[in-house]
Amino acid sequence: MIKKTSRNVLRQGKHSRVRRKIAGTGDIPRLCVYKSLNHIYAQVIDDEQGKTLAAASTRDKELGDLASKTNTEAAKAVGNSIAVRAKAKGIDKVVFDRSGYKYHGRIAALAEAARESGLEF
């Protein structure tokens, strides 16, 4: 009998393979994205020190009510917010870590919005 593996377990395997190759430094930190069924989260991380430099999510009160927006519109708002917060800390370049998700839909919308707001990937 063949045992089925869940999509999330497969995604975590992809993420661990990518994380072996990608690491954020103090000069060029890592922009990590996580999405759940209801929310999307983004963090700018310095892996050398193990610190989160900036973070944004659809749960932030500062972004207002995102429940009335579509998922991609909410992801764009988070992308803009993470870019503004990173720029405020003096971060211009990041390494994009999509956490094993396909570069499509909410992930792509967040990345494009961050690029438009001034972050370089």
Tab-separated table of C-alpha atoms in Angstrom:
chain	number	residue	atom	x	y	z
A	1	MET	CA	0.000	0.000	0.000
A	2	ILE	CA	1.294	3.443	-0.940
A	3	LYS	CA	1.330	6.000	1.829
A	4	LYS	CA	0.285	9.516	0.781
A	5	THR	CA	2.336	12.414	2.014
A	6	SER	CA	0.590	15.681	2.762
A	7	ARG	CA	1.357	18.779	0.725
A	8	ASN	CA	2.651	20.570	3.795
A	9	VAL	CA	5.199	17.826	4.519
A	10	LEU	CA	6.378	17.976	0.903
A	11	ARG	CA	6.612	21.779	1.116
A	12	GLN	CA	8.673	21.553	4.302
A	13	GLY	CA	11.085	19.213	2.534
A	14	LYS	CA	11.496	21.707	-0.306
A	15	HIS	CA	11.970	24.496	2.222
A	16	SER	CA	14.729	22.623	4.071
A	17	ARG	CA	16.548	21.897	0.790
A	18	VAL	CA	16.404	25.566	-0.174
A	19	ARG	CA	17.492	26.700	3.294
A	20	ARG	CA	20.721	24.706	2.919
A	21	LYS	CA	21.646	27.061	0.089
A	22	ILE	CA	20.041	30.382	1.138
A	23	ALA	CA	21.105	32.313	4.205
A	24	GLY	CA	20.552	35.916	5.190
A	25	THR	CA	23.503	37.994	6.315
A	26	GLY	CA	23.697	41.336	8.058
A	27	ASP	CA	24.218	43.081	4.707
A	28	ILE	CA	21.669	41.093	2.698
A	29	PRO	CA	19.049	39.516	4.997
A	30	ARG	CA	16.503	36.887	4.035
A	31	LEU	CA	12.865	37.798	3.269
A	32	CYS	CA	10.932	34.735	4.418
A	33	VAL	CA	7.248	34.236	3.558
A	34	TYR	CA	4.740	31.940	5.267
A	35	LYS	CA	1.106	31.554	4.342
A	36	SER	CA	-1.702	29.888	6.192
A	37	LEU	CA	-5.240	29.415	4.959
A	38	ASN	CA	-6.326	32.793	6.319
A	39	HIS	CA	-3.186	34.932	6.631
A	40	ILE	CA	0.198	35.659	5.073
A	41	TYR	CA	3.318	36.570	7.041
A	42	ALA	CA	6.676	38.043	5.972
A	43	GLN	CA	9.876	38.470	7.959
A	44	VAL	CA	13.266	39.979	7.162
A	45	ILE	CA	15.779	37.786	9.007
A	46	ASP	CA	19.511	38.053	9.723
A	47	ASP	CA	20.528	34.384	9.980
A	48	GLU	CA	24.040	35.124	11.259
A	49	GLN	CA	22.674	36.695	14.449
A	50	GLY	CA	19.400	34.769	14.430
A	51	LYS	CA	17.299	37.930	14.649
A	52	THR	CA	14.168	39.157	12.923
A	53	LEU	CA	14.844	42.665	11.631
A	54	ALA	CA	11.350	43.469	10.331
A	55	ALA	CA	8.019	41.680	10.136
A	56	ALA	CA	4.569	42.220	8.645
A	57	SER	CA	1.425	40.163	8.291
A	58	THR	CA	-2.250	40.414	7.475
A	59	ARG	CA	-2.916	40.279	11.218
A	60	ASP	CA	-1.245	43.672	11.819
A	61	LYS	CA	-3.586	46.343	13.113
A	62	GLU	CA	-1.606	49.015	11.216
A	63	LEU	CA	-2.660	47.600	7.836
A	64	GLY	CA	-6.323	48.096	8.655
A	65	ASP	CA	-9.143	45.714	7.833
A	66	LEU	CA	-7.846	43.302	5.187
A	67	ALA	CA	-10.807	40.938	5.580
A	68	SER	CA	-12.745	42.870	2.936
A	69	LYS	CA	-9.896	42.511	0.404
A	70	THR	CA	-8.996	39.523	-1.736
A	71	ASN	CA	-6.065	37.346	-0.769
A	72	THR	CA	-3.748	38.830	-3.421
A	73	GLU	CA	-4.677	42.397	-2.447
A	74	ALA	CA	-3.901	41.579	1.189
A	75	ALA	CA	-0.579	40.028	0.127
A	76	LYS	CA	0.269	43.214	-1.797
A	77	ALA	CA	-0.444	45.271	1.328
A	78	VAL	CA	1.881	43.032	3.364
A	79	GLY	CA	4.566	43.315	0.653
A	80	ASN	CA	4.381	47.106	0.740
A	81	SER	CA	4.459	47.111	4.536
A	82	ILE	CA	7.486	44.805	4.837
A	83	ALA	CA	9.383	46.892	2.268
A	84	VAL	CA	8.662	50.140	4.124
A	85	ARG	CA	9.687	48.608	7.455
A	86	ALA	CA	12.886	47.156	5.974
A	87	LYS	CA	13.781	50.481	4.328
A	88	ALA	CA	13.260	52.212	7.685
A	89	LYS	CA	15.909	49.879	9.161
A	90	GLY	CA	18.311	50.690	6.288
A	91	ILE	CA	17.790	47.440	4.356
A	92	ASP	CA	17.736	47.794	0.560
A	93	LYS	CA	18.604	44.281	-0.648
A	94	VAL	CA	17.166	40.950	0.472
A	95	VAL	CA	17.313	37.294	-0.532
A	96	PHE	CA	13.793	36.016	-1.220
A	97	ASP	CA	12.840	32.767	0.549
A	98	ARG	CA	9.472	31.517	-0.673
A	99	SER	CA	9.497	28.653	1.884
A	100	GLY	CA	8.797	25.909	-0.635
A	101	TYR	CA	5.651	27.547	-2.019
A	102	LYS	CA	5.224	28.049	-5.756
A	103	TYR	CA	5.993	31.554	-6.970
A	104	HIS	CA	2.362	32.144	-7.844
A	105	GLY	CA	-0.697	33.915	-6.449
A	106	ARG	CA	-0.227	35.399	-2.986
A	107	ILE	CA	3.532	34.715	-2.877
A	108	ALA	CA	4.134	36.426	-6.226
A	109	ALA	CA	1.874	39.358	-5.276
A	110	LEU	CA	3.798	39.926	-2.035
A	111	ALA	CA	7.176	39.762	-3.821
A	112	GLU	CA	6.126	42.125	-6.614
A	113	ALA	CA	4.709	44.645	-4.130
A	114	ALA	CA	7.940	44.541	-2.112
A	115	ARG	CA	9.954	45.135	-5.301
A	116	GLU	CA	7.720	48.058	-6.317
A	117	SER	CA	8.205	49.592	-2.868
A	118	GLY	CA	11.978	49.600	-3.284
A	119	LEU	CA	13.398	46.285	-2.072
A	120	GLU	CA	15.906	44.603	-4.378
A	121	PHE	CA	15.923	40.802	-4.675
